[in-house]
Amino acid sequence: MVSPILELTNINKSFGHVQANKNINLKINKGTIHGIIGENGAGKSTLMSIVFGLYQANSGSIKINGKEINLRSPRDSIINGIGMVHQHFMLVENFTVLENIILGFEGETVFGEKLQKAKEDLEKLCQTYNFNIDLDATISDLSVGFRQRVEILKSLYRGAEILILDEPTGVLTPQEVDELFKILRSLKDEGKTIVLITHKLIEIMDLTSEVSVMRQGEMVGHTKTEDTSKEQLAEMMVGRSVLLRVDKKEIKKGETIFKVNNLSVKDDLDVTRVKDVNLEICSGEILGIAGVTGNGQTELLEALSGIRKVESGSIELFGEKISDQNNFLNPRMLKEKGLAHVPEDRQRMGLISDFKAHENLIFGYHDQEPYSKSAILNNKEITEYSNKVMQEYDVRPNSPNLITSNFSGGNQQKIILSRELNENPKVLLVGQPTRGVDIGAIEFIHQRLIDMRDKGAAILLASVELDEILSLSDRIIVMFDGKIVGEKENKNVTDRELGLLMAGVA
Amino acid sequence: MSNIVVDKSKVPWWVSNVIVPLVNLTLALLVSGLFVFIAGENPIEAVKLIIYGSFGYIQGFAYTLYYTTNFIFTGLAFAVAFHCRLFNIGGEGQAYIGGLGVFLVAINLSFLPVPIVWLLAIFGAFLFGAAWAYIPAYLQSKRGSHVVITTIMFNFIASSLMIFLLVDVIRDTNQMAPHTVKLPEEIWLPSFEAFSGILGIKIRYSPLNLTFLLAIASLFFVWFLVWKTKWGYEMRAVGHNTQAAIYAGISPHKNIIIAMCISGGLAGLLGVNEILGVSHKIQAGFPAGYGFTGIAVALMGRNHPIGILPAAFLFGILYQGGSEVTFEMPNITRYMFVAVQGLIILFSGALENLFRPQIESFFVRRLNREVNV
């Protein structure tokens, strides 16, 4: 038997306390399109970054054509015939296609006749694979689909035999996806090996001949694509791992507190990300929003919390309109009405990492008594309160004067939660409450959310962790492409069903 | 490759805030010494002259403190805006316009009791300086016009406006020079020699006056504002992370404007020193570069009042001691001291992080070793 072109054995990689890859084994055969599928945070991108030399594995070996190699930088990988097309393109916008491709190799090619030679080589490549690219075009004039082709061309020109594509279709229109698949197939026909990282089942079924499934940093299965089905893959991807048991009382559903009517929201780039969404949340209820990242959950939460303007439709809180396309209440006014918000991205939004812990513990509540009186911060009260909540939420280390960036991710998250839950909000918006948080803290955070619900708060929980949604929610909605594509009571609903909805299949 | 990664949490505060600035300062002075040497004078003699000129006799020391007063105001002005991550380069223009505020209040209200005139004049200086900073602040917050650009332009506009006023509107008509009439003597701020006269010590004239105490008070004011009030808290929040500020319901627009106005107001207080304290009239170009030097003072003082005080004092020494040197050493012109200031700005501002990683990692390693032993 021929040895596989790429073989990974027992790859381990951790970032701090988080183990992103655990004992990964993977064999990829020459001339195939091999899919790697898994949820967000399953460790796919980390694994491929190790193969491309961006990260170094803590242990394990990488073999190419049966020969063990040591990849310390992308340059080593390129020399060994590995190319990678990232989700975010690495192109210089005001350079031409040709200039971008020879960038980094210009030592020998940039001047004189060698440039001409490079151009001829590239034109030949373009023809072989039907790239249809004008080498003298400036990158900023090209569409996203063409930019991606430039990235592929760049890898090929540098001698890539194995081409890794990280979520290549996320930014493409359906037509561009078709074009890309055509190119990938012709690459395969010429004997190149392609590794496709994706969380979209359709692409796997369409394009690949073999598929490997990752879940929570582990490789959970390999199979030939023809021997499997979308349903089976979804099951493997989401996993039947034991749900975290959370003691949950019978729901005591109260009156409707939060109501969203025909809501549409645009993002900063003026793209509509939330499309005509209707939902209601009652007191004493946790409504879970399942969905793959980037399907409008972020913008929905931002609109509900008063950070983002509403494009059309309206939002009502306690029967009072708080947002429509003309007005919206700012976050502070909403806080006074009893709305708390744990944002998805704590670094970007929930905290100021250069502030001390106690400063972050009053963030957003800093102008309320007792933390400040007539504009002067009351240090004594703030310190007392900080000591108290840091103990209650077991924030480690328990030092209110430490700069926040020195806390671990889980403890930073606890700082946010203690701040937002301390005021006993009537409505709580929570995004990814346990992202990057260790297991012990996850249980603690889940229990707090359940306690809030039992006290009668209305909770909206957005998470990409299906386990989390399933173990906490009373009712689940699934968002795909900005729309609500399914709504289920959390009884007898299976993760498989949700997985299919999330992937936009069902 | 010199990619030294230092765990910031392990660096003691005195290394980043005392040792690093001192190393940068020493380097600047060493290079300056080289210039002095090339100019054909003895650098060690020059240092002696600087020390004598700024400390050696009472009048010299008074001059040093007078310069320090101006640098405290302009340094604080830059620092306040910087906590909201705004680079207010317009201290010069704001000080100029602030001077107009002092003068207009003092000349028009001189019939009021003297301490009230002083208070109102200080208020006028602050208000006019703040108003001049308000326009760039508004343009930044509403239109996104970068304050670095607009404040520089506003320095030129302030200069032209003041020349116009001094020539055509408020000029002392008995004089050909572009300056105003003098304020009535009874509302001048008491000078240092007046104080020492009371104590029975007779010293020669110096421009040091009561404004020095106002500068010290301003240091406290800024410390309190930035670290002890919710306004300072919000300004810092906007400066560190605008997204998070919006999440917490803090308005970036409002805070940009508040920070810039307080910044401009502090720069405006320079007018109190110059006009109510020293020359008692507006002279063309009286801010004389203090506004720009204030940027270096703030950078060197790490934008904290506790750092700004010694930094302002250092520049005071250089100004005063420098004039002593140019007086005694014919080969050293006063432009040489502009170059020395430039070097200090270069080393403590632009090249601030040149040696920081090396110094910090050196101390981190050393201290860790001590702990391990």
PDB file of N, CA and C in Angstrom, chain A residues 44-125:
ATOM      1  N   LYS A  44     -10.621  22.206  14.347  1.00  0.00           N
ATOM      2  CA  LYS A  44     -10.232  21.976  12.943  1.00  0.00           C
ATOM      3  C   LYS A  44      -9.162  22.958  12.501  1.00  0.00           C
ATOM      4  N   SER A  45      -9.432  24.241  12.748  1.00  0.00           N
ATOM      5  CA  SER A  45      -8.501  25.266  12.274  1.00  0.00           C
ATOM      6  C   SER A  45      -7.164  25.153  12.988  1.00  0.00           C
ATOM      7  N   THR A  46      -7.206  24.823  14.282  1.00  0.00           N
ATOM      8  CA  THR A  46      -5.957  24.660  15.021  1.00  0.00           C
ATOM      9  C   THR A  46      -5.116  23.557  14.394  1.00  0.00           C
ATOM     10  N   LEU A  47      -5.771  22.451  14.108  1.00  0.00           N
ATOM     11  CA  LEU A  47      -5.054  21.308  13.541  1.00  0.00           C
ATOM     12  C   LEU A  47      -4.394  21.692  12.223  1.00  0.00           C
ATOM     13  N   MET A  48      -5.147  22.375  11.373  1.00  0.00           N
ATOM     14  CA  MET A  48      -4.595  22.714  10.073  1.00  0.00           C
ATOM     15  C   MET A  48      -3.520  23.794  10.183  1.00  0.00           C
ATOM     16  N   SER A  49      -3.655  24.663  11.195  1.00  0.00           N
ATOM     17  CA  SER A  49      -2.604  25.659  11.406  1.00  0.00           C
ATOM     18  C   SER A  49      -1.306  24.967  11.834  1.00  0.00           C
ATOM     19  N   ILE A  50      -1.430  23.849  12.520  1.00  0.00           N
ATOM     20  CA  ILE A  50      -0.226  23.090  12.887  1.00  0.00           C
ATOM     21  C   ILE A  50       0.409  22.507  11.629  1.00  0.00           C
ATOM     22  N   VAL A  51      -0.441  21.976  10.761  1.00  0.00           N
ATOM     23  CA  VAL A  51       0.081  21.404   9.519  1.00  0.00           C
ATOM     24  C   VAL A  51       0.744  22.483   8.667  1.00  0.00           C
ATOM     25  N   PHE A  52       0.197  23.696   8.729  1.00  0.00           N
ATOM     26  CA  PHE A  52       0.764  24.777   7.911  1.00  0.00           C
ATOM     27  C   PHE A  52       1.931  25.480   8.621  1.00  0.00           C
ATOM     28  N   GLY A  53       2.261  25.040   9.831  1.00  0.00           N
ATOM     29  CA  GLY A  53       3.432  25.613  10.507  1.00  0.00           C
ATOM     30  C   GLY A  53       3.158  26.913  11.252  1.00  0.00           C
ATOM     31  N   LEU A  54       1.880  27.299  11.352  1.00  0.00           N
ATOM     32  CA  LEU A  54       1.570  28.525  12.085  1.00  0.00           C
ATOM     33  C   LEU A  54       1.679  28.294  13.582  1.00  0.00           C
ATOM     34  N   TYR A  55       1.231  27.130  14.038  1.00  0.00           N
ATOM     35  CA  TYR A  55       1.399  26.732  15.434  1.00  0.00           C
ATOM     36  C   TYR A  55       2.303  25.515  15.455  1.00  0.00           C
ATOM     37  N   GLN A  56       2.942  25.311  16.606  1.00  0.00           N
ATOM     38  CA  GLN A  56       3.707  24.083  16.777  1.00  0.00           C
ATOM     39  C   GLN A  56       2.954  23.188  17.758  1.00  0.00           C
ATOM     40  N   ALA A  57       2.838  21.915  17.403  1.00  0.00           N
ATOM     41  CA  ALA A  57       2.138  20.975  18.273  1.00  0.00           C
ATOM     42  C   ALA A  57       2.967  20.755  19.536  1.00  0.00           C
ATOM     43  N   ASN A  58       2.257  20.454  20.643  1.00  0.00           N
ATOM     44  CA  ASN A  58       2.977  20.134  21.873  1.00  0.00           C
ATOM     45  C   ASN A  58       3.627  18.768  21.769  1.00  0.00           C
ATOM     46  N   SER A  59       2.954  17.853  21.063  1.00  0.00           N
ATOM     47  CA  SER A  59       3.568  16.548  20.828  1.00  0.00           C
ATOM     48  C   SER A  59       2.935  15.942  19.591  1.00  0.00           C
ATOM     49  N   GLY A  60       3.508  14.852  19.111  1.00  0.00           N
ATOM     50  CA  GLY A  60       2.975  14.201  17.925  1.00  0.00           C
ATOM     51  C   GLY A  60       3.900  14.378  16.733  1.00  0.00           C
ATOM     52  N   SER A  61       3.610  13.629  15.681  1.00  0.00           N
ATOM     53  CA  SER A  61       4.491  13.730  14.517  1.00  0.00           C
ATOM     54  C   SER A  61       3.703  13.966  13.236  1.00  0.00           C
ATOM     55  N   ILE A  62       4.368  14.593  12.295  1.00  0.00           N
ATOM     56  CA  ILE A  62       3.771  14.871  10.988  1.00  0.00           C
ATOM     57  C   ILE A  62       4.659  14.221   9.935  1.00  0.00           C
ATOM     58  N   LYS A  63       4.033  13.408   9.078  1.00  0.00           N
ATOM     59  CA  LYS A  63       4.812  12.782   8.000  1.00  0.00           C
ATOM     60  C   LYS A  63       4.242  13.212   6.668  1.00  0.00           C
ATOM     61  N   ILE A  64       5.149  13.506   5.744  1.00  0.00           N
ATOM     62  CA  ILE A  64       4.709  13.762   4.376  1.00  0.00           C
ATOM     63  C   ILE A  64       5.358  12.715   3.486  1.00  0.00           C
ATOM     64  N   ASN A  65       4.540  12.014   2.727  1.00  0.00           N
ATOM     65  CA  ASN A  65       5.015  10.906   1.900  1.00  0.00           C
ATOM     66  C   ASN A  65       5.861   9.940   2.718  1.00  0.00           C
ATOM     67  N   GLY A  66       5.430   9.689   3.942  1.00  0.00           N
ATOM     68  CA  GLY A  66       6.113   8.715   4.771  1.00  0.00           C
ATOM     69  C   GLY A  66       7.361   9.227   5.457  1.00  0.00           C
ATOM     70  N   LYS A  67       7.730  10.476   5.198  1.00  0.00           N
ATOM     71  CA  LYS A  67       8.950  11.010   5.790  1.00  0.00           C
ATOM     72  C   LYS A  67       8.575  11.999   6.888  1.00  0.00           C
ATOM     73  N   GLU A  68       9.129  11.809   8.069  1.00  0.00           N
ATOM     74  CA  GLU A  68       8.784  12.691   9.178  1.00  0.00           C
ATOM     75  C   GLU A  68       9.421  14.062   8.952  1.00  0.00           C
ATOM     76  N   ILE A  69       8.640  15.099   9.148  1.00  0.00           N
ATOM     77  CA  ILE A  69       9.170  16.446   8.969  1.00  0.00           C
ATOM     78  C   ILE A  69       8.863  17.298  10.187  1.00  0.00           C
ATOM     79  N   ASN A  70       9.618  18.380  10.284  1.00  0.00           N
ATOM     80  CA  ASN A  70       9.482  19.297  11.403  1.00  0.00           C
ATOM     81  C   ASN A  70       9.058  20.656  10.846  1.00  0.00           C
ATOM     82  N   LEU A  71       7.851  21.059  11.177  1.00  0.00           N
ATOM     83  CA  LEU A  71       7.347  22.312  10.603  1.00  0.00           C
ATOM     84  C   LEU A  71       7.405  23.409  11.652  1.00  0.00           C
ATOM     85  N   ARG A  72       8.336  24.337  11.473  1.00  0.00           N
ATOM     86  CA  ARG A  72       8.464  25.384  12.475  1.00  0.00           C
ATOM     87  C   ARG A  72       7.856  26.702  12.022  1.00  0.00           C
ATOM     88  N   SER A  73       7.636  26.836  10.727  1.00  0.00           N
ATOM     89  CA  SER A  73       7.034  28.071  10.230  1.00  0.00           C
ATOM     90  C   SER A  73       6.335  27.765   8.915  1.00  0.00           C
ATOM     91  N   PRO A  74       5.471  28.658   8.464  1.00  0.00           N
ATOM     92  CA  PRO A  74       4.805  28.430   7.185  1.00  0.00           C
ATOM     93  C   PRO A  74       5.817  28.196   6.052  1.00  0.00           C
ATOM     94  N   ARG A  75       6.995  28.797   6.183  1.00  0.00           N
ATOM     95  CA  ARG A  75       7.985  28.626   5.137  1.00  0.00           C
ATOM     96  C   ARG A  75       8.373  27.142   5.000  1.00  0.00           C
ATOM     97  N   ASP A  76       8.546  26.466   6.158  1.00  0.00           N
ATOM     98  CA  ASP A  76       8.858  25.036   6.122  1.00  0.00           C
ATOM     99  C   ASP A  76       7.758  24.270   5.410  1.00  0.00           C
ATOM    100  N   SER A  77       6.512  24.654   5.692  1.00  0.00           N
ATOM    101  CA  SER A  77       5.393  23.948   5.086  1.00  0.00           C
ATOM    102  C   SER A  77       5.351  24.165   3.588  1.00  0.00           C
ATOM    103  N   ILE A  78       5.625  25.400   3.177  1.00  0.00           N
ATOM    104  CA  ILE A  78       5.593  25.696   1.749  1.00  0.00           C
ATOM    105  C   ILE A  78       6.663  24.872   1.024  1.00  0.00           C
ATOM    106  N   ILE A  79       7.841  24.810   1.638  1.00  0.00           N
ATOM    107  CA  ILE A  79       8.922  24.022   1.043  1.00  0.00           C
ATOM    108  C   ILE A  79       8.503  22.569   0.905  1.00  0.00           C
ATOM    109  N   ASN A  80       7.725  22.077   1.884  1.00  0.00           N
ATOM    110  CA  ASN A  80       7.281  20.691   1.847  1.00  0.00           C
ATOM    111  C   ASN A  80       6.006  20.494   1.029  1.00  0.00           C
ATOM    112  N   GLY A  81       5.602  21.544   0.295  1.00  0.00           N
ATOM    113  CA  GLY A  81       4.486  21.382  -0.616  1.00  0.00           C
ATOM    114  C   GLY A  81       3.119  21.516   0.015  1.00  0.00           C
ATOM    115  N   ILE A  82       3.042  22.237   1.134  1.00  0.00           N
ATOM    116  CA  ILE A  82       1.735  22.456   1.748  1.00  0.00           C
ATOM    117  C   ILE A  82       1.330  23.910   1.531  1.00  0.00           C
ATOM    118  N   GLY A  83       0.132  24.121   1.058  1.00  0.00           N
ATOM    119  CA  GLY A  83      -0.362  25.484   0.874  1.00  0.00           C
ATOM    120  C   GLY A  83      -1.654  25.640   1.644  1.00  0.00           C
ATOM    121  N   MET A  84      -1.927  26.865   2.091  1.00  0.00           N
ATOM    122  CA  MET A  84      -3.157  27.059   2.853  1.00  0.00           C
ATOM    123  C   MET A  84      -3.866  28.322   2.400  1.00  0.00           C
ATOM    124  N   VAL A  85      -5.165  28.209   2.221  1.00  0.00           N
ATOM    125  CA  VAL A  85      -5.977  29.386   1.919  1.00  0.00           C
ATOM    126  C   VAL A  85      -6.817  29.683   3.160  1.00  0.00           C
ATOM    127  N   HIS A  86      -6.537  30.827   3.774  1.00  0.00           N
ATOM    128  CA  HIS A  86      -7.190  31.142   5.035  1.00  0.00           C
ATOM    129  C   HIS A  86      -8.573  31.706   4.806  1.00  0.00           C
ATOM    130  N   GLN A  87      -9.362  31.714   5.901  1.00  0.00           N
ATOM    131  CA  GLN A  87     -10.679  32.330   5.844  1.00  0.00           C
ATOM    132  C   GLN A  87     -10.562  33.798   5.463  1.00  0.00           C
ATOM    133  N   HIS A  88      -9.568  34.472   6.070  1.00  0.00           N
ATOM    134  CA  HIS A  88      -9.335  35.873   5.752  1.00  0.00           C
ATOM    135  C   HIS A  88      -8.118  35.920   4.853  1.00  0.00           C
ATOM    136  N   PHE A  89      -8.290  36.516   3.699  1.00  0.00           N
ATOM    137  CA  PHE A  89      -7.226  36.444   2.712  1.00  0.00           C
ATOM    138  C   PHE A  89      -6.042  37.287   3.135  1.00  0.00           C
ATOM    139  N   MET A  90      -4.868  36.809   2.756  1.00  0.00           N
ATOM    140  CA  MET A  90      -3.641  37.514   3.095  1.00  0.00           C
ATOM    141  C   MET A  90      -3.098  38.144   1.823  1.00  0.00           C
ATOM    142  N   LEU A  91      -3.772  39.189   1.367  1.00  0.00           N
ATOM    143  CA  LEU A  91      -3.361  39.834   0.117  1.00  0.00           C
ATOM    144  C   LEU A  91      -3.155  41.324   0.366  1.00  0.00           C
ATOM    145  N   VAL A  92      -2.226  41.902  -0.392  1.00  0.00           N
ATOM    146  CA  VAL A  92      -2.018  43.341  -0.310  1.00  0.00           C
ATOM    147  C   VAL A  92      -2.957  43.992  -1.315  1.00  0.00           C
ATOM    148  N   GLU A  93      -3.886  44.774  -0.799  1.00  0.00           N
ATOM    149  CA  GLU A  93      -5.000  45.254  -1.629  1.00  0.00           C
ATOM    150  C   GLU A  93      -4.590  46.092  -2.824  1.00  0.00           C
ATOM    151  N   ASN A  94      -3.533  46.918  -2.636  1.00  0.00           N
ATOM    152  CA  ASN A  94      -3.205  47.826  -3.749  1.00  0.00           C
ATOM    153  C   ASN A  94      -2.073  47.289  -4.626  1.00  0.00           C
ATOM    154  N   PHE A  95      -1.762  46.009  -4.479  1.00  0.00           N
ATOM    155  CA  PHE A  95      -0.816  45.362  -5.383  1.00  0.00           C
ATOM    156  C   PHE A  95      -1.599  44.617  -6.455  1.00  0.00           C
ATOM    157  N   THR A  96      -0.925  44.321  -7.563  1.00  0.00           N
ATOM    158  CA  THR A  96      -1.585  43.521  -8.587  1.00  0.00           C
ATOM    159  C   THR A  96      -1.530  42.056  -8.180  1.00  0.00           C
ATOM    160  N   VAL A  97      -2.266  41.251  -8.931  1.00  0.00           N
ATOM    161  CA  VAL A  97      -2.283  39.810  -8.702  1.00  0.00           C
ATOM    162  C   VAL A  97      -0.859  39.272  -8.762  1.00  0.00           C
ATOM    163  N   LEU A  98      -0.143  39.642  -9.806  1.00  0.00           N
ATOM    164  CA  LEU A  98       1.218  39.146 -10.001  1.00  0.00           C
ATOM    165  C   LEU A  98       2.101  39.534  -8.821  1.00  0.00           C
ATOM    166  N   GLU A  99       2.020  40.797  -8.416  1.00  0.00           N
ATOM    167  CA  GLU A  99       2.854  41.268  -7.311  1.00  0.00           C
ATOM    168  C   GLU A  99       2.557  40.513  -6.026  1.00  0.00           C
ATOM    169  N   ASN A 100       1.268  40.242  -5.805  1.00  0.00           N
ATOM    170  CA  ASN A 100       0.898  39.499  -4.604  1.00  0.00           C
ATOM    171  C   ASN A 100       1.451  38.084  -4.619  1.00  0.00           C
ATOM    172  N   ILE A 101       1.432  37.483  -5.800  1.00  0.00           N
ATOM    173  CA  ILE A 101       1.854  36.088  -5.869  1.00  0.00           C
ATOM    174  C   ILE A 101       3.355  35.960  -5.667  1.00  0.00           C
ATOM    175  N   ILE A 102       4.129  36.894  -6.204  1.00  0.00           N
ATOM    176  CA  ILE A 102       5.584  36.769  -6.056  1.00  0.00           C
ATOM    177  C   ILE A 102       6.081  37.384  -4.754  1.00  0.00           C
ATOM    178  N   LEU A 103       5.163  37.998  -4.002  1.00  0.00           N
ATOM    179  CA  LEU A 103       5.553  38.619  -2.737  1.00  0.00           C
ATOM    180  C   LEU A 103       6.168  37.568  -1.810  1.00  0.00           C
ATOM    181  N   GLY A 104       7.332  37.874  -1.298  1.00  0.00           N
ATOM    182  CA  GLY A 104       7.996  36.906  -0.435  1.00  0.00           C
ATOM    183  C   GLY A 104       8.984  36.052  -1.204  1.00  0.00           C
ATOM    184  N   PHE A 105       8.798  35.972  -2.523  1.00  0.00           N
ATOM    185  CA  PHE A 105       9.740  35.255  -3.368  1.00  0.00           C
ATOM    186  C   PHE A 105      10.401  36.219  -4.337  1.00  0.00           C
ATOM    187  N   GLU A 106      10.257  37.530  -4.030  1.00  0.00           N
ATOM    188  CA  GLU A 106      10.669  38.514  -5.019  1.00  0.00           C
ATOM    189  C   GLU A 106      12.178  38.570  -5.172  1.00  0.00           C
ATOM    190  N   GLY A 107      12.904  38.043  -4.193  1.00  0.00           N
ATOM    191  CA  GLY A 107      14.360  38.085  -4.256  1.00  0.00           C
ATOM    192  C   GLY A 107      14.900  37.673  -5.610  1.00  0.00           C
ATOM    193  N   GLU A 108      14.291  36.633  -6.163  1.00  0.00           N
ATOM    194  CA  GLU A 108      14.813  36.137  -7.438  1.00  0.00           C
ATOM    195  C   GLU A 108      13.978  36.579  -8.627  1.00  0.00           C
ATOM    196  N   THR A 109      12.741  37.011  -8.352  1.00  0.00           N
ATOM    197  CA  THR A 109      11.865  37.201  -9.508  1.00  0.00           C
ATOM    198  C   THR A 109      11.486  38.645  -9.816  1.00  0.00           C
ATOM    199  N   VAL A 110      11.686  39.549  -8.863  1.00  0.00           N
ATOM    200  CA  VAL A 110      10.999  40.825  -9.049  1.00  0.00           C
ATOM    201  C   VAL A 110      11.535  41.643 -10.212  1.00  0.00           C
ATOM    202  N   PHE A 111      12.824  41.510 -10.501  1.00  0.00           N
ATOM    203  CA  PHE A 111      13.362  42.316 -11.601  1.00  0.00           C
ATOM    204  C   PHE A 111      13.760  41.435 -12.787  1.00  0.00           C
ATOM    205  N   GLY A 112      13.792  42.072 -13.942  1.00  0.00           N
ATOM    206  CA  GLY A 112      14.389  41.453 -15.114  1.00  0.00           C
ATOM    207  C   GLY A 112      13.565  40.337 -15.713  1.00  0.00           C
ATOM    208  N   GLU A 113      14.258  39.463 -16.418  1.00  0.00           N
ATOM    209  CA  GLU A 113      13.553  38.489 -17.240  1.00  0.00           C
ATOM    210  C   GLU A 113      12.842  37.429 -16.419  1.00  0.00           C
ATOM    211  N   LYS A 114      13.319  37.263 -15.153  1.00  0.00           N
ATOM    212  CA  LYS A 114      12.678  36.227 -14.338  1.00  0.00           C
ATOM    213  C   LYS A 114      11.220  36.557 -14.060  1.00  0.00           C
ATOM    214  N   LEU A 115      10.936  37.847 -14.014  1.00  0.00           N
ATOM    215  CA  LEU A 115       9.557  38.262 -13.794  1.00  0.00           C
ATOM    216  C   LEU A 115       8.706  37.767 -14.964  1.00  0.00           C
ATOM    217  N   GLN A 116       9.254  37.932 -16.150  1.00  0.00           N
ATOM    218  CA  GLN A 116       8.547  37.488 -17.339  1.00  0.00           C
ATOM    219  C   GLN A 116       8.294  35.979 -17.277  1.00  0.00           C
ATOM    220  N   LYS A 117       9.323  35.277 -16.800  1.00  0.00           N
ATOM    221  CA  LYS A 117       9.221  33.828 -16.673  1.00  0.00           C
ATOM    222  C   LYS A 117       8.112  33.463 -15.679  1.00  0.00           C
ATOM    223  N   ALA A 118       8.095  34.181 -14.542  1.00  0.00           N
ATOM    224  CA  ALA A 118       7.077  33.928 -13.525  1.00  0.00           C
ATOM    225  C   ALA A 118       5.690  34.126 -14.112  1.00  0.00           C
ATOM    226  N   LYS A 119       5.575  35.194 -14.900  1.00  0.00           N
ATOM    227  CA  LYS A 119       4.281  35.510 -15.486  1.00  0.00           C
ATOM    228  C   LYS A 119       3.834  34.402 -16.435  1.00  0.00           C
ATOM    229  N   GLU A 120       4.785  33.905 -17.227  1.00  0.00           N
ATOM    230  CA  GLU A 120       4.429  32.826 -18.160  1.00  0.00           C
ATOM    231  C   GLU A 120       3.994  31.579 -17.403  1.00  0.00           C
ATOM    232  N   ASP A 121       4.750  31.247 -16.350  1.00  0.00           N
ATOM    233  CA  ASP A 121       4.388  30.075 -15.543  1.00  0.00           C
ATOM    234  C   ASP A 121       2.980  30.206 -15.001  1.00  0.00           C
ATOM    235  N   LEU A 122       2.703  31.404 -14.468  1.00  0.00           N
ATOM    236  CA  LEU A 122       1.398  31.627 -13.860  1.00  0.00           C
ATOM    237  C   LEU A 122       0.290  31.527 -14.892  1.00  0.00           C
ATOM    238  N   GLU A 123       0.563  32.085 -16.088  1.00  0.00           N
ATOM    239  CA  GLU A 123      -0.474  32.017 -17.122  1.00  0.00           C
ATOM    240  C   GLU A 123      -0.774  30.573 -17.494  1.00  0.00           C
ATOM    241  N   LYS A 124       0.292  29.753 -17.494  1.00  0.00           N
ATOM    242  CA  LYS A 124       0.099  28.344 -17.795  1.00  0.00           C
ATOM    243  C   LYS A 124      -0.784  27.688 -16.728  1.00  0.00           C
ATOM    244  N   LEU A 125      -0.460  28.005 -15.461  1.00  0.00           N
ATOM    245  CA  LEU A 125      -1.261  27.465 -14.355  1.00  0.00           C
ATOM    246  C   LEU A 125      -2.725  27.872 -14.491  1.00  0.00           C
TER     247      LEU A 125
END
